[in-house]
Amino acid sequence: MAADAPLVEFAPAKVNLYLHVTGRRPDGYHLLDSLVTFGAAADRLEIRPAETLRLSVCGPFADHMPADPADNLIIRAAAALRTAFGIERGADLRLEKNLPVASGIGGGSSDAAAAIRGLCRLWMLDPAAPALAPLALALGADVPVCLQGRTVRMQGIGETILPLPALPPIGLVLVNPLVAVATPAVFNARRGDFSVAADWPADPLDMDGLVAALGRTRNDLQAPAVGLAPAIGAVLTRLAGTPGVRLARMSGSGATCFGICPSADTAARAAAEIRAAEPGWWVEAGTCA
Ligand code: C5P
């Protein structure tokens, strides 16, 4: 590596393939059971050594980030790591913000996880140190799962990570109507009983098995999110009617929705079709972890 070449970490989109809300803690946080995968699009974080901590942001969604850097999850992650490990050095962090902000694909949480991974490399910290799990959870309920960066099952408010066999190779299309929805508002709009955890198969699945198993699950936040932002309903209808899309659903608290396709090529063709029909929407396609 050249002396001035940065460390690079990717912060992939987090996709909740299903999300059951199974309860609510006395502090208001909700208990979840969710199958989480990563991919199709990512933010990119460059890290260079520096005396102090500083962050600059470029990319298509740079202007949508919080104005105060102290509110940024990357700076908060870096500051928390410095405190926990007694680090006195800084870092020059440059984020290319490619994922829409506050959109149900964990952009801020995935950025925080990328910062933790990259700063552990820069500052030579043990990425398996026991202090990291509570540090990640304190930054946000989705940060621990984003630190995994591969397909897992997530429970509790996000602190319980259960390993799963790898998914079959699938293509993912991500579609966001560029309507912001606030996560607490979506949780508050949820009505009805809590769900039970999914009866998810323990054995590896092929594409048909995955689609069938997902068909027995849901995202409990989808109906309340569609109620708050009807554009999400339009995205789901468009995705479901696009050739090659085997299952269409919302991720997290929205507004990003995903389509599952048999391959990355099929997903790319579906994405091109949706982009042509809806030029105002954010559309990406790729594979998943
Ligand atoms: O932890 P994070 O900052 O991502 O959560 C944002 C908000 O989403 C919380 O303040 C809470 O209102 C809601 N939330 C929840 N249950 C979760 C995760 C988030 O109620 N498991």
Short mmCIF file of C-alpha atoms and ligand atoms in Angstrom, two decimals:
data_model
loop_
_atom_site.label_atom_id
_atom_site.label_comp_id
_atom_site.label_asym_id
_atom_site.label_seq_id
_atom_site.Cartn_x
_atom_site.Cartn_y
_atom_site.Cartn_z
CA MET A 1 0.00 0.00 0.00
CA ALA A 2 1.44 3.42 -0.96
CA ALA A 3 2.13 5.70 2.01
CA ASP A 4 -0.82 7.98 1.25
CA ALA A 5 -3.27 5.32 0.02
CA PRO A 6 -6.33 5.33 2.30
CA LEU A 7 -7.89 2.37 4.03
CA VAL A 8 -11.18 1.71 2.27
CA GLU A 9 -14.28 0.20 3.86
CA PHE A 10 -17.65 -0.30 2.19
CA ALA A 11 -20.92 0.29 4.02
CA PRO A 12 -23.41 -1.89 2.12
CA ALA A 13 -27.18 -1.41 2.20
CA LYS A 14 -28.80 -3.47 4.97
CA VAL A 15 -31.90 -5.28 3.75
CA ASN A 16 -34.47 -6.79 6.14
CA LEU A 17 -35.80 -9.71 4.07
CA TYR A 18 -38.45 -10.15 6.76
CA LEU A 19 -39.07 -8.16 9.91
CA HIS A 20 -41.45 -9.32 12.64
CA VAL A 21 -42.14 -6.97 15.55
CA THR A 22 -42.39 -9.40 18.47
CA GLY A 23 -42.73 -7.08 21.47
CA ARG A 24 -41.90 -3.77 23.06
CA ARG A 25 -39.51 -3.04 25.92
CA PRO A 26 -40.48 -0.71 28.80
CA ASP A 27 -38.11 1.92 27.31
CA GLY A 28 -40.13 1.96 24.08
CA TYR A 29 -37.70 0.06 21.88
CA HIS A 30 -39.28 -2.77 19.93
CA LEU A 31 -38.21 -6.40 19.96
CA LEU A 32 -37.64 -7.76 16.48
CA ASP A 33 -37.04 -10.98 14.63
CA SER A 34 -35.47 -10.23 11.24
CA LEU A 35 -33.52 -11.91 8.45
CA VAL A 36 -30.91 -9.37 7.42
CA THR A 37 -28.72 -9.39 4.34
CA PHE A 38 -26.42 -6.81 2.73
CA GLY A 39 -25.69 -5.64 -0.77
CA ALA A 40 -26.83 -4.17 -4.10
CA ALA A 41 -25.43 -0.71 -3.21
CA ALA A 42 -23.00 0.76 -0.68
CA ASP A 43 -21.50 3.91 0.77
CA ARG A 44 -17.69 4.06 0.55
CA LEU A 45 -15.48 5.25 3.40
CA GLU A 46 -11.82 6.27 3.02
CA ILE A 47 -9.72 6.54 6.17
CA ARG A 48 -6.31 8.19 6.50
CA PRO A 49 -4.19 8.82 9.60
CA ALA A 50 -4.57 12.33 11.12
CA GLU A 51 -3.94 14.16 14.38
CA THR A 52 -7.62 15.03 14.93
CA LEU A 53 -10.94 13.47 13.91
CA ARG A 54 -12.47 14.97 10.80
CA LEU A 55 -15.13 13.90 8.32
CA SER A 56 -15.95 15.13 4.84
CA VAL A 57 -18.83 13.84 2.72
CA CYS A 58 -19.29 13.69 -1.04
CA GLY A 59 -21.60 11.70 -3.31
CA PRO A 60 -25.22 11.90 -4.47
CA PHE A 61 -26.78 12.06 -0.98
CA ALA A 62 -24.09 14.17 0.74
CA ASP A 63 -26.48 17.12 1.08
CA HIS A 64 -28.99 15.00 3.00
CA MET A 65 -26.63 14.27 5.90
CA PRO A 66 -27.13 15.98 9.29
CA ALA A 67 -25.59 19.46 9.15
CA ASP A 68 -23.86 19.12 12.54
CA PRO A 69 -20.93 16.65 12.22
CA ALA A 70 -21.40 15.78 15.92
CA ASP A 71 -24.74 14.17 14.92
CA ASN A 72 -23.04 11.96 12.36
CA LEU A 73 -22.85 8.30 13.36
CA ILE A 74 -19.34 7.99 11.87
CA ILE A 75 -17.96 10.72 14.14
CA ARG A 76 -19.90 9.32 17.10
CA ALA A 77 -18.49 5.83 16.39
CA ALA A 78 -14.94 7.20 16.11
CA ALA A 79 -15.29 9.22 19.32
CA ALA A 80 -16.73 6.21 21.19
CA LEU A 81 -13.83 4.00 20.01
CA ARG A 82 -11.27 6.60 21.12
CA THR A 83 -12.85 6.77 24.58
CA ALA A 84 -13.22 2.99 24.96
CA PHE A 85 -9.65 2.20 23.88
CA GLY A 86 -7.83 5.34 25.14
CA ILE A 87 -6.77 6.39 21.62
CA GLU A 88 -5.27 9.86 21.29
CA ARG A 89 -4.73 9.90 17.52
CA GLY A 90 -7.36 11.10 15.06
CA ALA A 91 -8.39 10.10 11.57
CA ASP A 92 -9.36 11.79 8.32
CA LEU A 93 -12.61 10.14 7.21
CA ARG A 94 -14.08 10.71 3.76
CA LEU A 95 -17.52 9.30 3.05
CA GLU A 96 -19.03 8.85 -0.39
CA LYS A 97 -22.75 8.89 0.43
CA ASN A 98 -24.43 6.74 -2.22
CA LEU A 99 -27.37 5.42 -0.16
CA PRO A 100 -30.46 7.54 0.51
CA VAL A 101 -30.59 8.82 4.10
CA ALA A 102 -33.22 7.59 6.64
CA SER A 103 -34.51 5.03 4.17
CA GLY A 104 -34.74 1.65 5.91
CA ILE A 105 -31.46 0.26 4.56
CA GLY A 106 -29.36 1.25 7.54
CA GLY A 107 -27.19 3.83 5.80
CA GLY A 108 -26.09 5.61 8.97
CA SER A 109 -25.71 2.33 10.88
CA SER A 110 -23.74 0.72 8.05
CA ASP A 111 -21.50 3.82 7.89
CA ALA A 112 -20.89 3.54 11.66
CA ALA A 113 -20.02 -0.16 11.29
CA ALA A 114 -17.63 0.63 8.39
CA ALA A 115 -15.99 3.32 10.53
CA ILE A 116 -15.56 0.84 13.42
CA ARG A 117 -14.05 -1.80 11.08
CA GLY A 118 -11.74 0.71 9.41
CA LEU A 119 -10.62 2.48 12.58
CA CYS A 120 -9.86 -0.89 14.22
CA ARG A 121 -7.48 -1.46 11.27
CA LEU A 122 -5.98 2.05 11.42
CA TRP A 123 -5.55 2.10 15.20
CA MET A 124 -4.69 -1.63 15.41
CA LEU A 125 -7.54 -2.48 17.77
CA ASP A 126 -8.90 -6.01 18.21
CA PRO A 127 -12.13 -6.18 16.17
CA ALA A 128 -13.25 -9.04 18.46
CA ALA A 129 -12.75 -7.00 21.68
CA PRO A 130 -15.71 -7.49 24.06
CA ALA A 131 -16.13 -3.70 24.42
CA LEU A 132 -17.18 -3.42 20.76
CA ALA A 133 -20.63 -5.04 21.00
CA PRO A 134 -22.07 -2.62 23.62
CA LEU A 135 -20.34 0.29 21.89
CA ALA A 136 -22.01 -0.64 18.59
CA LEU A 137 -25.46 -1.10 20.17
CA ALA A 138 -25.23 2.27 21.95
CA LEU A 139 -24.75 3.94 18.55
CA GLY A 140 -27.95 2.42 17.15
CA ALA A 141 -29.97 -0.79 17.23
CA ASP A 142 -28.88 -1.72 13.67
CA VAL A 143 -25.14 -1.13 14.17
CA PRO A 144 -24.35 -4.63 15.60
CA VAL A 145 -25.94 -6.37 12.61
CA CYS A 146 -24.16 -4.01 10.22
CA LEU A 147 -20.85 -4.96 11.87
CA GLN A 148 -21.57 -8.55 10.74
CA GLY A 149 -21.99 -7.48 7.11
CA ARG A 150 -23.31 -10.91 6.05
CA THR A 151 -26.68 -12.67 6.11
CA VAL A 152 -27.78 -13.32 9.70
CA ARG A 153 -30.90 -13.45 11.83
CA MET A 154 -31.29 -10.50 14.22
CA GLN A 155 -33.35 -10.51 17.40
CA GLY A 156 -33.86 -8.44 20.57
CA ILE A 157 -33.68 -4.78 19.59
CA GLY A 158 -30.70 -5.72 17.41
CA GLU A 159 -28.19 -7.04 19.94
CA THR A 160 -28.83 -10.76 19.33
CA ILE A 161 -27.19 -12.06 16.16
CA LEU A 162 -27.84 -15.66 15.12
CA PRO A 163 -25.76 -17.26 12.33
CA LEU A 164 -27.56 -18.76 9.34
CA PRO A 165 -26.49 -20.86 6.34
CA ALA A 166 -25.59 -18.60 3.38
CA LEU A 167 -28.47 -17.63 1.10
CA PRO A 168 -28.58 -19.07 -2.41
CA PRO A 169 -27.11 -16.68 -4.99
CA ILE A 170 -29.87 -14.13 -5.62
CA GLY A 171 -30.19 -10.75 -7.27
CA LEU A 172 -31.62 -7.81 -5.37
CA VAL A 173 -33.25 -4.66 -6.73
CA LEU A 174 -33.54 -1.75 -4.30
CA VAL A 175 -36.08 0.99 -5.02
CA ASN A 176 -36.72 4.16 -3.03
CA PRO A 177 -39.29 6.79 -4.07
CA LEU A 178 -37.12 9.44 -2.35
CA VAL A 179 -39.74 10.09 0.30
CA ALA A 180 -38.28 10.26 3.82
CA VAL A 181 -40.03 8.33 6.61
CA ALA A 182 -39.02 8.71 10.26
CA THR A 183 -38.41 5.35 11.97
CA PRO A 184 -40.10 6.28 15.31
CA ALA A 185 -43.24 7.48 13.44
CA VAL A 186 -43.51 4.15 11.61
CA PHE A 187 -43.12 2.11 14.84
CA ASN A 188 -45.74 4.36 16.50
CA ALA A 189 -48.19 3.86 13.62
CA ARG A 190 -48.04 0.05 13.93
CA ARG A 191 -51.34 -1.41 15.20
CA GLY A 192 -52.48 -4.85 16.33
CA ASP A 193 -50.89 -7.71 18.21
CA PHE A 194 -47.20 -8.45 18.17
CA SER A 195 -46.01 -11.20 15.84
CA VAL A 196 -44.27 -14.39 16.84
CA ALA A 197 -40.73 -15.06 15.63
CA ALA A 198 -40.62 -16.66 12.20
CA ASP A 199 -40.38 -20.44 11.90
CA TRP A 200 -37.29 -20.09 9.70
CA PRO A 201 -35.78 -23.27 8.17
CA ALA A 202 -32.42 -24.28 9.68
CA ASP A 203 -31.20 -25.93 6.45
CA PRO A 204 -29.70 -24.13 3.44
CA LEU A 205 -32.34 -23.01 0.94
CA ASP A 206 -32.42 -22.81 -2.83
CA MET A 207 -34.08 -19.87 -4.60
CA ASP A 208 -37.57 -21.45 -4.63
CA GLY A 209 -37.21 -22.48 -0.97
CA LEU A 210 -36.13 -18.97 0.00
CA VAL A 211 -39.06 -17.33 -1.79
CA ALA A 212 -41.48 -19.87 -0.27
CA ALA A 213 -40.07 -19.36 3.25
CA LEU A 214 -40.17 -15.56 2.87
CA GLY A 215 -43.78 -15.90 1.70
CA ARG A 216 -44.63 -17.19 5.19
CA THR A 217 -43.11 -14.06 6.75
CA ARG A 218 -43.69 -10.31 6.37
CA ASN A 219 -42.43 -6.89 7.32
CA ASP A 220 -44.73 -5.74 10.14
CA LEU A 221 -43.70 -2.13 9.50
CA GLN A 222 -44.75 -2.16 5.83
CA ALA A 223 -48.47 -1.40 6.29
CA PRO A 224 -47.88 1.49 8.75
CA ALA A 225 -45.14 2.92 6.49
CA VAL A 226 -47.42 2.74 3.41
CA GLY A 227 -50.08 4.55 5.48
CA LEU A 228 -47.63 7.36 6.24
CA ALA A 229 -46.05 7.46 2.77
CA PRO A 230 -48.34 6.07 0.04
CA ALA A 231 -45.49 6.32 -2.50
CA ILE A 232 -44.14 3.14 -0.87
CA GLY A 233 -47.28 1.35 -2.05
CA ALA A 234 -46.58 2.52 -5.60
CA VAL A 235 -43.02 1.18 -5.36
CA LEU A 236 -44.25 -2.21 -4.15
CA THR A 237 -46.83 -2.43 -6.96
CA ARG A 238 -44.21 -1.49 -9.56
CA LEU A 239 -41.66 -3.99 -8.20
CA ALA A 240 -44.19 -6.83 -7.99
CA GLY A 241 -45.25 -6.21 -11.61
CA THR A 242 -41.70 -6.16 -13.01
CA PRO A 243 -40.58 -9.30 -14.91
CA GLY A 244 -38.01 -11.33 -12.98
CA VAL A 245 -39.03 -10.09 -9.51
CA ARG A 246 -40.08 -13.11 -7.44
CA LEU A 247 -40.90 -11.26 -4.21
CA ALA A 248 -41.35 -7.55 -3.43
CA ARG A 249 -41.26 -6.14 0.11
CA MET A 250 -40.20 -3.09 2.13
CA SER A 251 -36.94 -3.09 4.14
CA GLY A 252 -36.76 -1.85 7.74
CA SER A 253 -39.07 1.10 8.41
CA GLY A 254 -38.94 2.16 4.73
CA ALA A 255 -39.16 3.76 2.36
CA THR A 256 -36.70 1.51 0.44
CA CYS A 257 -38.26 -1.65 -0.96
CA PHE A 258 -36.52 -4.63 -2.47
CA GLY A 259 -37.24 -7.19 -5.15
CA ILE A 260 -35.70 -10.66 -5.08
CA CYS A 261 -34.63 -11.99 -8.48
CA PRO A 262 -33.05 -15.30 -9.51
CA SER A 263 -29.75 -13.63 -10.54
CA ALA A 264 -27.85 -10.35 -10.60
CA ASP A 265 -28.52 -10.09 -14.35
CA THR A 266 -32.27 -10.41 -13.87
CA ALA A 267 -32.09 -7.81 -11.10
CA ALA A 268 -30.15 -5.42 -13.38
CA ARG A 269 -32.78 -5.80 -16.12
CA ALA A 270 -35.59 -5.21 -13.62
CA ALA A 271 -33.78 -2.13 -12.31
CA ALA A 272 -33.36 -0.72 -15.83
CA GLU A 273 -37.07 -1.19 -16.51
CA ILE A 274 -38.10 0.53 -13.26
CA ARG A 275 -35.63 3.40 -13.80
CA ALA A 276 -37.03 4.03 -17.27
CA ALA A 277 -40.61 4.09 -15.98
CA GLU A 278 -39.89 6.12 -12.82
CA PRO A 279 -36.92 8.44 -13.43
CA GLY A 280 -37.48 10.21 -10.09
CA TRP A 281 -36.88 7.08 -8.02
CA TRP A 282 -33.56 5.77 -6.68
CA VAL A 283 -32.99 2.29 -8.15
CA GLU A 284 -29.97 0.00 -7.67
CA ALA A 285 -29.35 -3.67 -8.36
CA GLY A 286 -26.74 -6.27 -7.45
CA THR A 287 -26.10 -9.40 -5.45
CA CYS A 288 -26.21 -9.83 -1.68
CA ALA A 289 -23.77 -11.07 0.96
O1 C5P B 1 -31.52 2.72 17.43
P1 C5P B 1 -31.91 3.68 16.35
O2 C5P B 1 -31.39 5.08 16.59
O3 C5P B 1 -31.63 3.20 14.99
O4 C5P B 1 -33.51 3.78 16.45
C1 C5P B 1 -34.24 4.90 16.00
C2 C5P B 1 -35.66 4.84 16.61
O5 C5P B 1 -36.37 3.74 16.04
C3 C5P B 1 -35.70 4.62 18.10
O6 C5P B 1 -35.62 5.81 18.82
C4 C5P B 1 -37.05 3.94 18.29
O7 C5P B 1 -38.09 4.90 18.27
C5 C5P B 1 -37.20 3.12 17.02
N1 C5P B 1 -36.74 1.73 17.20
C6 C5P B 1 -37.51 0.85 17.95
N2 C5P B 1 -37.09 -0.45 18.10
C7 C5P B 1 -35.95 -0.89 17.51
C8 C5P B 1 -35.18 0.00 16.73
C9 C5P B 1 -35.59 1.31 16.60
O8 C5P B 1 -38.56 1.21 18.48
N3 C5P B 1 -35.58 -2.15 17.66
#
